[in-house]
Tab-separated table of C-alpha atoms and ligand atoms in Angstrom:
chain	number	residue	atom	x	y	z
A	21	MET	CA	67.446	86.826	88.026
A	22	ASN	CA	67.007	85.942	91.689
A	23	LEU	CA	70.257	87.060	93.268
A	24	LEU	CA	71.087	86.207	96.873
A	25	ILE	CA	73.578	88.492	98.627
A	26	THR	CA	74.617	87.239	102.069
A	27	GLY	CA	75.915	89.648	104.723
A	28	GLY	CA	74.330	92.587	102.913
A	29	ALA	CA	73.686	94.557	106.104
A	30	GLY	CA	77.401	94.647	106.936
A	31	PHE	CA	80.055	97.090	105.809
A	32	ILE	CA	81.041	95.862	102.332
A	33	GLY	CA	77.775	93.978	101.779
A	34	SER	CA	75.653	97.112	102.140
A	35	HIS	CA	77.646	98.879	99.421
A	36	VAL	CA	77.341	95.840	97.149
A	37	VAL	CA	73.574	95.559	97.763
A	38	ARG	CA	73.064	99.269	97.021
A	39	LEU	CA	75.086	99.078	93.793
A	40	PHE	CA	73.171	96.028	92.509
A	41	VAL	CA	69.720	97.316	93.552
A	42	LYS	CA	70.358	100.619	91.791
A	43	ASN	CA	72.151	99.380	88.674
A	44	TYR	CA	70.184	96.204	87.946
A	45	PRO	CA	66.425	96.816	88.269
A	46	ASN	CA	65.766	93.546	86.408
A	47	TYR	CA	67.482	91.484	89.140
A	48	HIS	CA	65.647	90.741	92.365
A	49	ILE	CA	68.140	91.143	95.206
A	50	TYR	CA	67.578	89.129	98.383
A	51	ASN	CA	69.760	90.313	101.245
A	52	LEU	CA	70.203	87.516	103.803
A	53	ASP	CA	71.806	88.672	107.040
A	54	LEU	CA	71.709	87.484	110.634
A	55	LEU	CA	72.165	91.058	111.926
A	56	THR	CA	74.990	90.269	114.316
A	57	TYR	CA	76.669	93.221	116.059
A	58	ALA	CA	78.228	94.033	112.625
A	59	GLY	CA	74.986	94.035	110.641
A	60	ASN	CA	72.942	97.218	110.557
A	61	LEU	CA	69.844	97.903	108.471
A	62	GLU	CA	70.481	101.635	108.911
A	63	ASN	CA	73.168	101.101	106.244
A	64	LEU	CA	70.441	100.445	103.662
A	65	LYS	CA	67.741	102.956	104.632
A	66	ASP	CA	67.914	104.661	101.226
A	67	ILE	CA	67.057	101.541	99.216
A	68	GLU	CA	64.937	99.469	101.622
A	69	ASN	CA	61.669	100.215	99.789
A	70	GLN	CA	62.914	99.499	96.264
A	71	PRO	CA	60.687	96.971	94.454
A	72	ASN	CA	63.662	94.778	93.453
A	73	TYR	CA	64.912	94.400	97.049
A	74	THR	CA	63.954	92.026	99.883
A	75	PHE	CA	65.616	91.674	103.268
A	76	ILE	CA	65.618	88.304	105.048
A	77	GLN	CA	66.959	87.875	108.564
A	78	GLY	CA	68.585	84.486	109.122
A	79	ASP	CA	71.667	82.423	109.841
A	80	ILE	CA	73.704	80.912	106.983
A	81	ALA	CA	74.806	78.187	109.420
A	82	ASN	CA	71.219	76.981	109.967
A	83	GLU	CA	70.977	74.154	107.451
A	84	GLY	CA	67.230	73.516	107.524
A	85	PHE	CA	66.449	77.216	107.194
A	86	ILE	CA	68.898	77.693	104.306
A	87	ASN	CA	67.660	74.654	102.366
A	88	GLY	CA	64.075	75.877	102.722
A	89	LEU	CA	65.036	79.367	101.575
A	90	PHE	CA	66.776	78.072	98.440
A	91	GLU	CA	63.796	75.837	97.653
A	92	LYS	CA	61.424	78.800	98.016
A	93	HIS	CA	63.324	81.480	96.097
A	94	LYS	CA	65.368	79.391	93.624
A	95	PHE	CA	68.419	81.648	93.817
A	96	GLU	CA	70.253	81.527	90.512
A	97	ARG	CA	73.266	83.478	91.612
A	98	ILE	CA	74.871	84.192	94.969
A	99	ILE	CA	77.343	86.779	96.190
A	100	HIS	CA	78.504	85.431	99.530
A	101	LEU	CA	79.874	88.023	101.958
A	102	ALA	CA	78.369	86.955	105.311
A	103	ALA	CA	81.166	86.223	107.740
A	104	GLU	CA	82.619	86.882	111.122
A	105	SER	CA	85.241	89.362	109.986
A	106	HIS	CA	87.359	90.714	112.834
A	107	VAL	CA	90.756	89.147	113.624
A	108	ASP	CA	90.762	90.209	117.298
A	109	ARG	CA	87.353	88.621	117.871
A	110	SER	CA	88.574	85.425	116.182
A	111	ILE	CA	91.410	85.200	118.714
A	112	ASN	CA	88.864	85.358	121.557
A	113	ASP	CA	86.263	83.040	119.990
A	114	PRO	CA	87.581	80.884	117.108
A	115	LEU	CA	84.575	78.531	117.080
A	116	ALA	CA	82.178	81.302	116.083
A	117	PHE	CA	84.390	81.801	113.014
A	118	VAL	CA	84.414	78.100	112.140
A	119	LYS	CA	80.636	77.994	112.455
A	120	THR	CA	79.795	80.974	110.252
A	121	ASN	CA	82.741	81.142	107.877
A	122	ILE	CA	83.279	77.446	107.208
A	123	MET	CA	80.033	75.661	108.159
A	124	GLY	CA	77.892	78.517	106.839
A	125	THR	CA	79.715	78.524	103.496
A	126	VAL	CA	79.434	74.744	103.092
A	127	ILE	CA	75.725	74.855	103.963
A	128	LEU	CA	75.200	77.479	101.231
A	129	LEU	CA	77.257	75.462	98.722
A	130	ASN	CA	75.221	72.342	99.506
A	131	ALA	CA	71.886	74.147	99.202
A	132	PHE	CA	72.982	75.599	95.843
A	133	LYS	CA	74.151	72.187	94.642
A	134	MET	CA	70.944	70.417	95.745
A	135	LEU	CA	68.780	73.049	94.076
A	136	TRP	CA	70.396	72.976	90.647
A	137	LEU	CA	71.967	69.498	90.612
A	138	ASP	CA	73.856	69.380	87.339
A	139	ASN	CA	71.891	72.096	85.620
A	140	TYR	CA	74.275	74.941	86.262
A	141	THR	CA	73.734	77.023	83.102
A	142	ASP	CA	73.870	80.749	83.976
A	143	LYS	CA	74.347	79.938	87.662
A	144	LEU	CA	77.130	81.363	89.849
A	145	PHE	CA	78.425	81.049	93.397
A	146	TYR	CA	80.601	84.126	93.935
A	147	HIS	CA	82.625	83.898	97.139
A	148	ILE	CA	84.156	87.017	98.709
A	149	SER	CA	87.431	86.440	100.512
A	150	THR	CA	90.454	88.242	101.847
A	151	ASP	CA	94.187	88.624	101.166
A	152	GLU	CA	94.792	87.439	104.750
A	153	VAL	CA	94.533	83.792	103.598
A	154	TYR	CA	98.005	84.148	102.037
A	155	GLY	CA	99.708	84.772	105.393
A	156	SER	CA	102.472	87.287	105.895
A	157	LEU	CA	105.019	88.789	103.490
A	158	GLY	CA	108.526	90.020	104.327
A	159	ASP	CA	109.663	93.472	103.264
A	160	SER	CA	109.199	92.764	99.562
A	161	GLY	CA	107.011	90.770	97.168
A	162	PHE	CA	103.276	90.642	96.482
A	163	PHE	CA	100.458	88.115	96.786
A	164	THR	CA	99.328	86.817	93.404
A	165	GLU	CA	96.530	84.349	92.652
A	166	ASP	CA	99.180	81.573	92.679
A	167	THR	CA	100.561	82.345	96.147
A	168	SER	CA	100.103	79.377	98.506
A	169	TYR	CA	97.679	79.774	101.352
A	170	ASP	CA	99.392	80.207	104.733
A	171	PRO	CA	96.860	81.691	107.176
A	172	ASN	CA	97.989	82.684	110.674
A	173	SER	CA	94.894	83.834	112.580
A	174	PRO	CA	91.689	81.924	113.330
A	175	TYR	CA	89.908	84.462	111.080
A	176	SER	CA	92.198	83.943	108.094
A	177	ALA	CA	92.238	80.161	108.668
A	178	SER	CA	88.426	80.104	108.590
A	179	LYS	CA	88.342	82.198	105.408
A	180	ALA	CA	91.005	79.951	103.834
A	181	GLY	CA	88.889	76.909	104.763
A	182	SER	CA	85.830	78.454	103.128
A	183	ASP	CA	87.813	79.257	99.947
A	184	HIS	CA	89.033	75.652	99.777
A	185	PHE	CA	85.484	74.333	100.086
A	186	VAL	CA	84.251	76.585	97.281
A	187	ARG	CA	87.076	75.403	95.031
A	188	ALA	CA	86.465	71.762	96.038
A	189	TYR	CA	82.767	72.039	95.107
A	190	GLY	CA	83.889	73.395	91.740
A	191	GLU	CA	86.343	70.550	91.130
A	192	THR	CA	84.235	67.747	92.613
A	193	TYR	CA	80.687	68.675	91.596
A	194	GLY	CA	81.261	71.129	88.737
A	195	LEU	CA	79.664	73.969	90.728
A	196	PRO	CA	80.315	77.286	88.904
A	197	TYR	CA	82.227	79.656	91.152
A	198	ILE	CA	84.403	82.752	91.253
A	199	ILE	CA	86.504	83.798	94.270
A	200	THR	CA	87.950	87.243	94.866
A	201	ASN	CA	90.515	87.973	97.578
A	202	CYS	CA	90.627	91.625	98.548
A	203	SER	CA	92.906	93.745	100.707
A	204	ASN	CA	91.777	95.949	103.658
A	205	ASN	CA	88.687	98.004	102.909
A	206	TYR	CA	87.787	101.357	104.421
A	207	GLY	CA	84.942	103.809	103.897
A	208	PRO	CA	81.447	104.747	105.122
A	209	ASN	CA	79.470	102.312	107.314
A	210	GLN	CA	82.435	100.335	108.646
A	211	PHE	CA	81.938	99.178	112.229
A	212	PRO	CA	84.328	101.129	114.480
A	213	GLU	CA	86.296	98.139	115.694
A	214	LYS	CA	88.455	98.243	112.532
A	215	LEU	CA	91.402	100.623	112.446
A	216	ILE	CA	90.203	103.638	110.431
A	217	PRO	CA	86.682	104.112	111.897
A	218	LEU	CA	87.933	103.165	115.380
A	219	PHE	CA	90.547	105.921	115.239
A	220	ILE	CA	88.175	108.485	113.688
A	221	ASN	CA	85.761	107.839	116.547
A	222	ASN	CA	88.508	108.058	119.169
A	223	ILE	CA	89.904	111.294	117.710
A	224	ILE	CA	86.420	112.856	117.773
A	225	HIS	CA	86.174	111.962	121.470
A	226	ASN	CA	89.826	112.771	122.315
A	227	LYS	CA	90.483	109.160	123.322
A	228	PRO	CA	93.865	107.363	122.989
A	229	LEU	CA	94.672	105.768	119.607
A	230	PRO	CA	95.890	102.217	120.439
A	231	VAL	CA	98.521	101.261	117.813
A	232	TYR	CA	99.638	97.621	117.993
A	233	GLY	CA	103.355	96.866	118.563
A	234	ASP	CA	105.710	99.354	116.889
A	235	GLY	CA	103.159	100.371	114.253
A	236	ASN	CA	105.248	98.973	111.400
A	237	TYR	CA	102.615	96.497	110.224
A	238	THR	CA	101.883	97.135	106.558
A	239	ARG	CA	98.558	96.759	104.765
A	240	ASP	CA	97.125	97.583	101.356
A	241	TRP	CA	93.977	99.752	101.536
A	242	LEU	CA	91.034	100.028	99.156
A	243	PHE	CA	87.991	102.334	99.281
A	244	VAL	CA	84.912	100.149	99.782
A	245	ILE	CA	83.014	101.509	96.784
A	246	ASP	CA	85.936	100.545	94.554
A	247	HIS	CA	85.683	97.031	95.994
A	248	ALA	CA	81.947	96.971	95.213
A	249	ARG	CA	82.757	98.083	91.628
A	250	ALA	CA	85.302	95.278	91.323
A	251	ILE	CA	82.709	92.760	92.566
A	252	ASP	CA	80.227	94.039	89.967
A	253	ILE	CA	82.794	93.563	87.186
A	254	ALA	CA	83.982	90.132	88.367
A	255	PHE	CA	80.353	88.990	88.832
A	256	HIS	CA	79.459	89.911	85.234
A	257	GLU	CA	82.733	89.400	83.361
A	258	GLY	CA	84.852	87.066	85.493
A	259	LYS	CA	85.751	83.596	84.223
A	260	LEU	CA	84.198	80.674	86.081
A	261	GLY	CA	86.567	78.701	88.279
A	262	GLU	CA	88.971	81.645	88.587
A	263	THR	CA	90.332	83.616	91.502
A	264	TYR	CA	91.029	87.347	91.240
A	265	ASN	CA	93.031	89.401	93.714
A	266	ILE	CA	91.676	92.898	94.370
A	267	GLY	CA	93.904	95.590	95.868
A	268	GLY	CA	94.327	99.329	96.005
A	269	PHE	CA	97.937	99.689	94.733
A	270	ASN	CA	98.156	101.443	98.098
A	271	GLU	CA	100.465	100.089	100.813
A	272	TRP	CA	100.767	101.873	104.155
A	273	LYS	CA	102.577	101.192	107.404
A	274	ASN	CA	99.967	101.497	110.165
A	275	ILE	CA	101.848	104.286	111.921
A	276	ASP	CA	102.121	106.379	108.722
A	277	LEU	CA	98.450	105.840	107.985
A	278	VAL	CA	97.497	106.895	111.519
A	279	LYS	CA	99.613	110.063	111.205
A	280	LEU	CA	97.936	110.948	107.885
A	281	LEU	CA	94.517	110.332	109.446
A	282	CYS	CA	95.420	112.517	112.436
A	283	ALA	CA	96.533	115.350	110.138
A	284	GLN	CA	93.305	115.176	108.099
A	285	MET	CA	91.186	115.028	111.267
A	286	ASP	CA	92.903	118.123	112.681
A	287	ILE	CA	91.930	120.007	109.518
A	288	GLU	CA	88.330	118.702	109.511
A	289	LEU	CA	87.830	119.404	113.225
A	290	GLN	CA	89.685	122.729	112.999
A	291	ARG	CA	92.058	121.668	115.726
A	292	GLU	CA	95.629	122.883	115.991
A	293	LYS	CA	98.058	120.919	113.794
A	294	GLY	CA	99.519	117.969	115.764
A	295	THR	CA	96.632	117.746	118.275
A	296	SER	CA	95.331	114.309	117.214
A	297	GLU	CA	98.806	112.772	116.846
A	298	LYS	CA	99.349	113.299	120.577
A	299	LEU	CA	96.640	110.663	121.166
A	300	ILE	CA	98.766	107.858	119.656
A	301	THR	CA	99.667	105.180	122.233
A	302	PHE	CA	101.505	101.961	121.451
A	303	VAL	CA	99.829	98.879	122.960
A	304	LYS	CA	100.763	95.209	123.403
A	305	ASP	CA	100.915	93.451	120.061
A	306	ARG	CA	98.207	91.169	118.730
A	307	PRO	CA	99.372	87.502	118.879
A	308	GLY	CA	100.228	86.001	115.466
A	309	HIS	CA	100.201	89.480	113.906
A	310	ASP	CA	101.115	89.332	110.191
A	311	LEU	CA	103.861	91.790	109.288
A	312	ARG	CA	102.885	92.775	105.770
A	313	TYR	CA	100.151	92.105	103.222
A	314	ALA	CA	100.477	93.410	99.672
A	315	ILE	CA	98.314	92.470	96.729
A	316	ASP	CA	99.264	92.292	93.094
A	317	PRO	CA	95.944	93.120	91.374
A	318	SER	CA	97.357	92.902	87.784
A	319	LYS	CA	95.072	90.021	86.803
A	320	ILE	CA	91.782	91.837	87.452
A	321	LYS	CA	93.266	95.013	85.955
A	322	ASN	CA	94.534	93.359	82.764
A	323	GLU	CA	91.763	90.799	82.213
A	324	LEU	CA	88.688	92.679	83.451
A	325	GLY	CA	89.829	96.311	83.166
A	326	TRP	CA	89.241	97.243	86.809
A	327	THR	CA	91.314	99.859	88.648
A	328	PRO	CA	90.534	101.893	91.789
A	329	SER	CA	88.849	105.229	91.100
A	330	LEU	CA	90.125	107.212	94.111
A	331	THR	CA	93.490	107.999	95.633
A	332	PHE	CA	93.920	107.116	99.309
A	333	GLU	CA	93.861	110.784	100.341
A	334	GLU	CA	90.548	111.302	98.496
A	335	GLY	CA	89.024	108.137	99.939
A	336	LEU	CA	90.140	108.990	103.456
A	337	GLU	CA	88.723	112.496	103.190
A	338	LYS	CA	85.342	111.136	102.017
A	339	THR	CA	85.406	108.591	104.860
A	340	ILE	CA	86.173	111.159	107.556
A	341	ARG	CA	83.454	113.461	106.179
A	342	TRP	CA	80.944	110.600	106.257
A	343	TYR	CA	81.649	109.770	109.915
A	344	LEU	CA	81.467	113.429	110.922
A	345	ASP	CA	78.171	113.866	109.051
A	346	ASN	CA	76.696	110.656	110.496
A	347	GLU	CA	77.255	111.137	114.185
A	348	GLU	CA	73.960	109.456	115.055
A	349	TRP	CA	74.955	106.264	113.185
A	350	LEU	CA	78.271	106.281	115.028
A	351	ASN	CA	76.664	106.895	118.426
A	352	ASN	CA	74.103	104.132	117.849
A	353	VAL	CA	76.674	101.476	116.959
A	354	THR	CA	79.100	102.461	119.722
A	355	SER	CA	76.606	102.200	122.575
A	356	GLY	CA	75.827	99.024	124.552
A	357	ASP	CA	77.883	95.944	123.668
A	358	TYR	CA	80.524	97.972	121.878
A	359	GLN	CA	81.615	99.557	125.160
A	360	ASN	CA	82.049	96.132	126.791
A	361	TYR	CA	84.044	94.861	123.817
A	362	TYR	CA	86.250	97.970	123.806
A	363	GLN	CA	87.040	97.711	127.517
A	364	LYS	CA	87.954	94.041	127.176
A	365	GLN	CA	90.117	94.538	124.102
A	366	TYR	CA	92.093	97.659	124.952
A	367	ASN	CA	92.042	98.123	128.743
B	246	NAD	N1	86.575	94.438	105.682
B	246	NAD	C1	87.600	94.112	104.929
B	246	NAD	O1	88.597	94.848	104.904
B	246	NAD	C2	87.566	92.875	104.075
B	246	NAD	C3	88.598	92.678	103.144
B	246	NAD	C4	88.535	91.553	102.310
B	246	NAD	C5	87.499	90.645	102.425
B	246	NAD	N2	86.529	90.849	103.354
B	246	NAD	C6	85.413	89.882	103.404
B	246	NAD	O2	84.252	90.562	102.963
B	246	NAD	C7	83.111	90.065	103.645
B	246	NAD	C8	82.371	91.193	104.320
B	246	NAD	O3	83.253	91.859	105.222
B	246	NAD	P1	82.777	93.128	106.066
B	246	NAD	O4	83.986	93.862	106.460
B	246	NAD	O5	81.686	93.818	105.341
B	246	NAD	O6	82.191	92.377	107.346
B	246	NAD	P2	81.137	92.875	108.431
B	246	NAD	O7	81.554	92.205	109.693
B	246	NAD	O8	80.977	94.357	108.395
B	246	NAD	O9	79.762	92.261	107.915
B	246	NAD	C9	79.469	90.901	107.963
B	246	NAD	C10	77.962	90.742	107.829
B	246	NAD	O10	77.673	89.338	107.878
B	246	NAD	C11	76.561	89.138	108.749
B	246	NAD	N3	76.668	87.801	109.340
B	246	NAD	C12	77.597	87.359	110.239
B	246	NAD	N4	77.351	86.076	110.570
B	246	NAD	C13	76.268	85.692	109.843
B	246	NAD	C14	75.537	84.474	109.742
B	246	NAD	N5	75.896	83.387	110.462
B	246	NAD	N6	74.484	84.416	108.896
B	246	NAD	C15	74.115	85.511	108.169
B	246	NAD	N7	74.748	86.689	108.238
B	246	NAD	C16	75.820	86.781	109.068
B	246	NAD	C17	76.675	90.241	109.797
B	246	NAD	O11	75.428	90.496	110.428
B	246	NAD	C18	77.167	91.412	108.957
B	246	NAD	O12	76.101	92.143	108.419
B	246	NAD	C19	83.622	89.003	104.613
B	246	NAD	O13	83.454	87.747	104.009
B	246	NAD	C20	85.095	89.341	104.785
B	246	NAD	O14	85.846	88.193	105.086
B	246	NAD	C21	86.535	91.948	104.181
């Protein structure tokens, strides 16, 4: 099988690529990634020479290039992760999100459709999405697969748009698809603009920990390797035309999460208890900030037998250890443009 994975040099994508390259030697995995600031081939050093793996640098929003690539490699299945993925960046530059997340997805759908026409036996377009498309919850309730879309940020609106296009290609052209909507991921290789790696990096360097608003925003968190496992299961066992929600059964208020992280970092860095917590500073809220996301992952649990393998404490400990053991990775990605972005965003 020729399997195309888009965005495979990014955070989640690199874990998915590694899992498929290692577990499925009879698939040829093509990793297509533009290598934006978020893409990093260092993430895949351990598998880059495997015979069933090929990296291709390119833009999913470049129609001519994508059509040529599909013609050449005849991809039978696709796992589509490539995206602009950071809410704060989407507030500063919404068009970049429309281009990659919506245009890029439609260009891939079209190329897939043109390649196989109506001969879709054993073919699959697997689209990776987020729980953010459902908007914001109050103090109670959960997102299920039937919750209406109600996105509030340019990021979530662009992901919602891409989900709608995938579904529309299924309904209109019979294109075989699966969509999964997952909650917040954390773990090794995440770019330190997202909360957990950003704060680990700041604690290491004794820098302030900028918590938005009053810190009461609530998110569900899932260890990235458990997400990759869920993708593996949905890819092989999921029903065509279905959506599955993936979540960690693990809701945290940001401020409580940050306090837990601080406590674990004090232990790891052998600092006096309470040292890292003193770095917490509350900063001006993000506009359009969703109060609470919470996923009900019963469908994937009951129908496909997936559950997370780690508790949050275990996952967080592994994550902290990884960042402390991979200082060079962290230093490389936080030099240059990262500094400019950080100054603009938080100062
Ligand atoms: N991180 C999360 O918590 C989370 C949760 C649920 C869903 N998702 C979804 O999972 C996917 C991956 O998220 P992530 O956190 O790994 O993102 P990421 O930002 O770490 O990685 C995205 C990757 O896509 C690549 N890319 C960006 N634009 C591209 C383009 N035009 N053409 C080709 N490649 C391009 C980047 O170079 C990068 O390697 C996204 O679709 C995101 O919406 C993420």
